């Protein structure tokens, strides 16, 4: 069943286009950020992370940008594919805390 | 690859039953976590453990308890299940504290009737 995704903002993109998913974080002391992908009925899957001493980090088809000035994080997915359809959410870690603070998520829909 | 395994994917239990959700990780992680995920509420931390036999309450511990007798295993216990505990439960783990990714299991869907 679908428990993730109700009342979430949705981004709809054409297959092959680039996607940009945004996240605003609240704590200026946050020093580590993670993007997760969650497909229907599954647990969140790690995509990419970035530490606060970096502005940009690239993975395979994904790039994370961090703007500490405005407390903004974005995930860019190049050449979006149908398999990228999922809910994406960011998480932040503050200082040496054990806990992550999770964003509410964005649903990405890829149109064929 | 990191493997966090939740033994039960789908459970249906009756109100008042005692429920055990089991989680095992194979990466020798110190920290383990239990979250629940509900529509519109996102991920909420129930309990976490930073070492064997150690536990700390998360944001919503009421109605739950946990057990960590071995480093690789972290159990979530619902002493007397109630319908408002119907949810998806996610186990996670990571190394020590701070700048380390938390890895999640596939989730356990619990329905309390």
CSV table of C-alpha atoms in Angstrom, one decimal:
chain,number,residue,atom,x,y,z
A,1,UNK,CA,0.0,0.0,0.0
A,2,UNK,CA,1.0,3.6,-0.4
A,3,UNK,CA,1.6,5.4,2.8
A,4,UNK,CA,4.0,8.0,1.5
A,5,UNK,CA,2.9,10.7,-0.8
A,6,UNK,CA,-0.5,12.0,0.3
A,7,UNK,CA,-0.5,15.8,0.4
A,8,UNK,CA,3.0,16.0,-1.1
A,9,UNK,CA,4.1,18.6,-3.6
A,10,UNK,CA,4.5,16.9,-7.0
A,11,UNK,CA,7.0,17.6,-9.8
A,12,UNK,CA,6.0,16.2,-13.2
A,13,UNK,CA,8.7,16.0,-15.8
A,14,UNK,CA,9.1,14.5,-19.3
A,15,UNK,CA,11.3,11.5,-19.6
A,16,UNK,CA,14.7,12.6,-20.7
A,17,UNK,CA,14.5,16.0,-19.1
A,18,UNK,CA,16.4,17.1,-16.1
A,19,UNK,CA,14.6,17.3,-12.7
A,20,UNK,CA,15.3,19.7,-9.8
A,21,UNK,CA,13.9,18.9,-6.4
A,22,UNK,CA,14.3,21.5,-3.7
A,23,UNK,CA,14.5,21.4,0.0
A,24,UNK,CA,14.7,24.2,2.6
A,25,UNK,CA,16.3,23.3,5.9
A,26,UNK,CA,15.7,25.1,9.2
A,27,UNK,CA,18.9,24.9,11.3
A,28,UNK,CA,21.9,26.9,10.3
A,29,UNK,CA,24.0,24.5,12.5
A,30,UNK,CA,23.2,21.5,10.3
A,31,UNK,CA,26.4,20.1,9.0
A,32,UNK,CA,25.4,17.1,7.0
A,33,UNK,CA,22.6,16.5,4.5
A,34,UNK,CA,21.3,13.4,2.7
A,35,UNK,CA,18.8,12.9,-0.1
A,36,UNK,CA,16.7,9.8,0.0
A,37,UNK,CA,14.4,8.2,-2.7
A,38,UNK,CA,11.4,6.2,-1.6
A,39,UNK,CA,9.5,4.1,-4.0
A,40,UNK,CA,5.9,3.0,-3.3
A,41,UNK,CA,5.8,0.3,-0.6
A,42,UNK,CA,9.5,0.4,0.1
A,43,UNK,CA,11.9,1.9,2.6
A,44,UNK,CA,13.9,5.1,1.8
A,45,UNK,CA,17.0,4.5,-0.2
A,46,UNK,CA,20.1,6.6,0.1
A,47,UNK,CA,21.0,8.6,-3.0
A,48,UNK,CA,23.7,11.1,-2.2
A,49,UNK,CA,25.0,13.1,0.7
A,50,UNK,CA,26.9,16.4,1.2
A,51,UNK,CA,28.7,17.9,4.1
A,52,UNK,CA,28.4,21.6,5.0
A,53,UNK,CA,31.9,22.4,3.9
A,54,UNK,CA,30.9,21.7,0.3
A,55,UNK,CA,28.7,23.5,-2.1
A,56,UNK,CA,28.2,20.7,-4.7
A,57,UNK,CA,28.6,17.0,-5.0
A,58,UNK,CA,28.0,14.8,-8.0
A,59,UNK,CA,27.0,11.2,-8.3
A,60,UNK,CA,25.8,9.1,-11.1
A,61,UNK,CA,23.2,11.2,-12.9
A,62,UNK,CA,22.6,13.1,-9.6
A,63,UNK,CA,24.0,16.4,-8.3
A,64,UNK,CA,23.3,17.9,-4.9
A,65,UNK,CA,23.8,21.7,-4.4
A,66,UNK,CA,24.0,23.3,-1.0
A,67,UNK,CA,23.4,27.0,-0.4
A,68,UNK,CA,24.1,27.7,3.2
A,69,UNK,CA,23.4,31.4,2.9
A,70,UNK,CA,19.7,30.7,2.3
A,71,UNK,CA,19.6,27.3,3.9
A,72,UNK,CA,18.6,25.5,0.7
A,73,UNK,CA,19.4,22.1,-0.7
A,74,UNK,CA,18.6,20.8,-4.2
A,75,UNK,CA,18.8,17.5,-6.0
A,76,UNK,CA,19.3,17.5,-9.7
A,77,UNK,CA,18.6,14.4,-11.7
A,78,UNK,CA,19.9,14.3,-15.2
A,79,UNK,CA,18.0,12.7,-18.1
A,80,UNK,CA,15.1,11.6,-15.8
A,81,UNK,CA,13.9,8.1,-16.4
A,82,UNK,CA,10.6,6.3,-15.5
A,83,UNK,CA,12.5,4.4,-12.8
A,84,UNK,CA,13.2,7.8,-11.1
A,85,UNK,CA,9.5,8.2,-10.2
A,86,UNK,CA,9.3,8.2,-6.4
A,87,UNK,CA,9.1,10.4,-3.4
A,88,UNK,CA,12.3,12.3,-2.7
A,89,UNK,CA,13.1,13.8,0.7
A,90,UNK,CA,16.1,15.5,2.3
A,91,UNK,CA,17.4,15.0,5.8
A,92,UNK,CA,19.7,17.2,7.9
A,93,UNK,CA,21.9,16.3,10.8
A,94,UNK,CA,22.7,18.9,13.4
A,95,UNK,CA,26.1,18.8,15.0
A,96,UNK,CA,26.9,15.5,16.6
A,97,UNK,CA,23.3,14.5,17.2
A,98,UNK,CA,22.3,10.9,16.5
A,99,UNK,CA,19.1,12.1,14.9
A,100,UNK,CA,18.2,13.2,11.4
A,101,UNK,CA,15.5,15.8,10.7
A,102,UNK,CA,13.5,14.8,7.6
A,103,UNK,CA,11.8,17.0,5.2
A,104,UNK,CA,8.3,16.1,4.1
A,105,UNK,CA,9.2,15.1,0.6
A,106,UNK,CA,8.4,15.8,-3.1
A,107,UNK,CA,6.8,13.3,-5.4
A,108,UNK,CA,8.5,13.0,-8.8
A,109,UNK,CA,6.4,11.8,-11.7
A,110,UNK,CA,8.1,11.0,-15.0
A,111,UNK,CA,5.9,11.3,-18.1
A,112,UNK,CA,6.8,8.9,-20.9
B,1,UNK,CA,26.1,-3.1,0.5
B,2,UNK,CA,24.5,-2.3,3.8
B,3,UNK,CA,21.7,-4.6,4.6
B,4,UNK,CA,19.0,-3.7,7.1
B,5,UNK,CA,16.4,-6.5,7.2
B,6,UNK,CA,13.0,-6.3,8.7
B,7,UNK,CA,11.6,-9.8,9.2
B,8,UNK,CA,8.0,-9.0,8.8
B,9,UNK,CA,6.8,-7.0,5.8
B,10,UNK,CA,3.0,-7.2,6.4
B,11,UNK,CA,1.2,-7.9,9.7
B,12,UNK,CA,-2.4,-7.7,10.8
B,13,UNK,CA,-2.9,-7.7,14.5
B,14,UNK,CA,-5.9,-7.3,16.8
B,15,UNK,CA,-6.3,-4.5,19.3
B,16,UNK,CA,-4.6,-5.4,22.6
B,17,UNK,CA,-2.2,-7.9,21.1
B,18,UNK,CA,1.5,-7.7,21.9
B,19,UNK,CA,3.5,-7.1,18.7
B,20,UNK,CA,7.1,-7.6,18.0
B,21,UNK,CA,8.9,-6.1,15.0
B,22,UNK,CA,12.4,-7.4,14.4
B,23,UNK,CA,15.3,-5.7,12.6
B,24,UNK,CA,18.7,-7.0,11.9
B,25,UNK,CA,21.7,-5.2,10.3
B,26,UNK,CA,24.8,-6.8,9.0
B,27,UNK,CA,27.2,-3.8,9.0
B,28,UNK,CA,28.3,-3.8,12.6
B,29,UNK,CA,26.6,-0.4,13.1
B,30,UNK,CA,26.5,1.0,16.6
B,31,UNK,CA,23.3,3.0,16.1
B,32,UNK,CA,19.9,1.6,15.3
B,33,UNK,CA,16.6,3.4,15.0
B,34,UNK,CA,12.9,2.8,14.7
B,35,UNK,CA,10.7,5.3,12.8
B,36,UNK,CA,7.1,5.3,11.8
B,37,UNK,CA,5.9,6.9,8.6
B,38,UNK,CA,2.3,8.2,8.2
B,39,UNK,CA,0.7,10.3,5.4
B,40,UNK,CA,1.2,14.0,6.0
B,41,UNK,CA,3.4,13.4,9.0
B,42,UNK,CA,6.6,12.1,7.4
B,43,UNK,CA,9.1,10.1,9.4
B,44,UNK,CA,8.9,10.3,13.1
B,45,UNK,CA,11.5,8.8,15.4
B,46,UNK,CA,10.1,6.3,18.0
B,47,UNK,CA,13.3,5.1,19.7
B,48,UNK,CA,16.9,4.7,19.0
B,49,UNK,CA,19.8,2.7,20.4
B,50,UNK,CA,23.5,3.7,20.4
B,51,UNK,CA,24.8,0.5,21.9
B,52,UNK,CA,23.8,-2.9,23.2
B,53,UNK,CA,21.2,-2.6,26.0
B,54,UNK,CA,21.2,1.2,25.5
B,55,UNK,CA,18.1,3.0,24.3
B,56,UNK,CA,16.8,6.5,24.1
B,57,UNK,CA,13.4,7.9,23.5
B,58,UNK,CA,12.7,9.6,20.2
B,59,UNK,CA,9.9,12.0,19.5
B,60,UNK,CA,6.9,9.6,19.9
B,61,UNK,CA,7.8,6.8,22.3
B,62,UNK,CA,4.4,6.4,23.9
B,63,UNK,CA,2.9,3.0,23.5
B,64,UNK,CA,6.2,1.4,22.4
B,65,UNK,CA,9.3,-0.2,23.9
B,66,UNK,CA,12.5,-1.5,22.4
B,67,UNK,CA,15.1,-4.2,23.0
B,68,UNK,CA,18.7,-4.4,21.9
B,69,UNK,CA,20.3,-7.5,23.3
B,70,UNK,CA,22.8,-8.0,20.5
B,71,UNK,CA,24.5,-5.3,18.4
B,72,UNK,CA,23.0,-6.4,15.1
B,73,UNK,CA,19.4,-6.8,16.3
B,74,UNK,CA,16.9,-4.1,17.4
B,75,UNK,CA,13.3,-5.0,18.3
B,76,UNK,CA,10.3,-2.7,18.5
B,77,UNK,CA,7.5,-3.9,20.9
B,78,UNK,CA,3.9,-2.7,21.0
B,79,UNK,CA,2.8,-3.9,24.4
B,80,UNK,CA,-0.9,-3.6,23.6
B,81,UNK,CA,-1.5,-2.7,20.0
B,82,UNK,CA,-4.1,0.0,19.3
B,83,UNK,CA,-5.7,1.1,16.0
B,84,UNK,CA,-3.8,4.4,16.0
B,85,UNK,CA,-0.6,2.4,15.7
B,86,UNK,CA,-1.5,1.2,12.3
B,87,UNK,CA,1.4,2.5,10.2
B,88,UNK,CA,4.5,1.7,8.3
B,89,UNK,CA,7.5,1.1,10.6
B,90,UNK,CA,11.0,1.6,9.4
B,91,UNK,CA,14.2,0.3,11.0
B,92,UNK,CA,17.5,2.1,10.3
B,93,UNK,CA,21.1,1.9,11.3
B,94,UNK,CA,24.4,3.8,11.0
B,95,UNK,CA,27.9,4.1,12.4
B,96,UNK,CA,28.5,6.1,15.6
B,97,UNK,CA,27.2,9.7,15.5
B,98,UNK,CA,27.0,12.7,13.3
B,99,UNK,CA,28.2,12.6,9.8
B,100,UNK,CA,27.1,9.2,8.8
B,101,UNK,CA,24.3,8.1,6.5
B,102,UNK,CA,21.4,6.3,8.1
B,103,UNK,CA,20.4,3.2,6.1
B,104,UNK,CA,16.8,2.0,6.2
B,105,UNK,CA,15.1,-1.4,5.9
B,106,UNK,CA,12.2,-2.1,3.6
B,107,UNK,CA,9.6,-1.3,6.2
B,108,UNK,CA,7.0,-3.3,8.1
B,109,UNK,CA,3.3,-2.5,7.3
B,110,UNK,CA,1.3,-3.0,10.5
B,111,UNK,CA,-2.5,-2.9,10.5
B,112,UNK,CA,-4.2,-3.1,13.9
B,113,UNK,CA,-7.9,-4.1,13.7
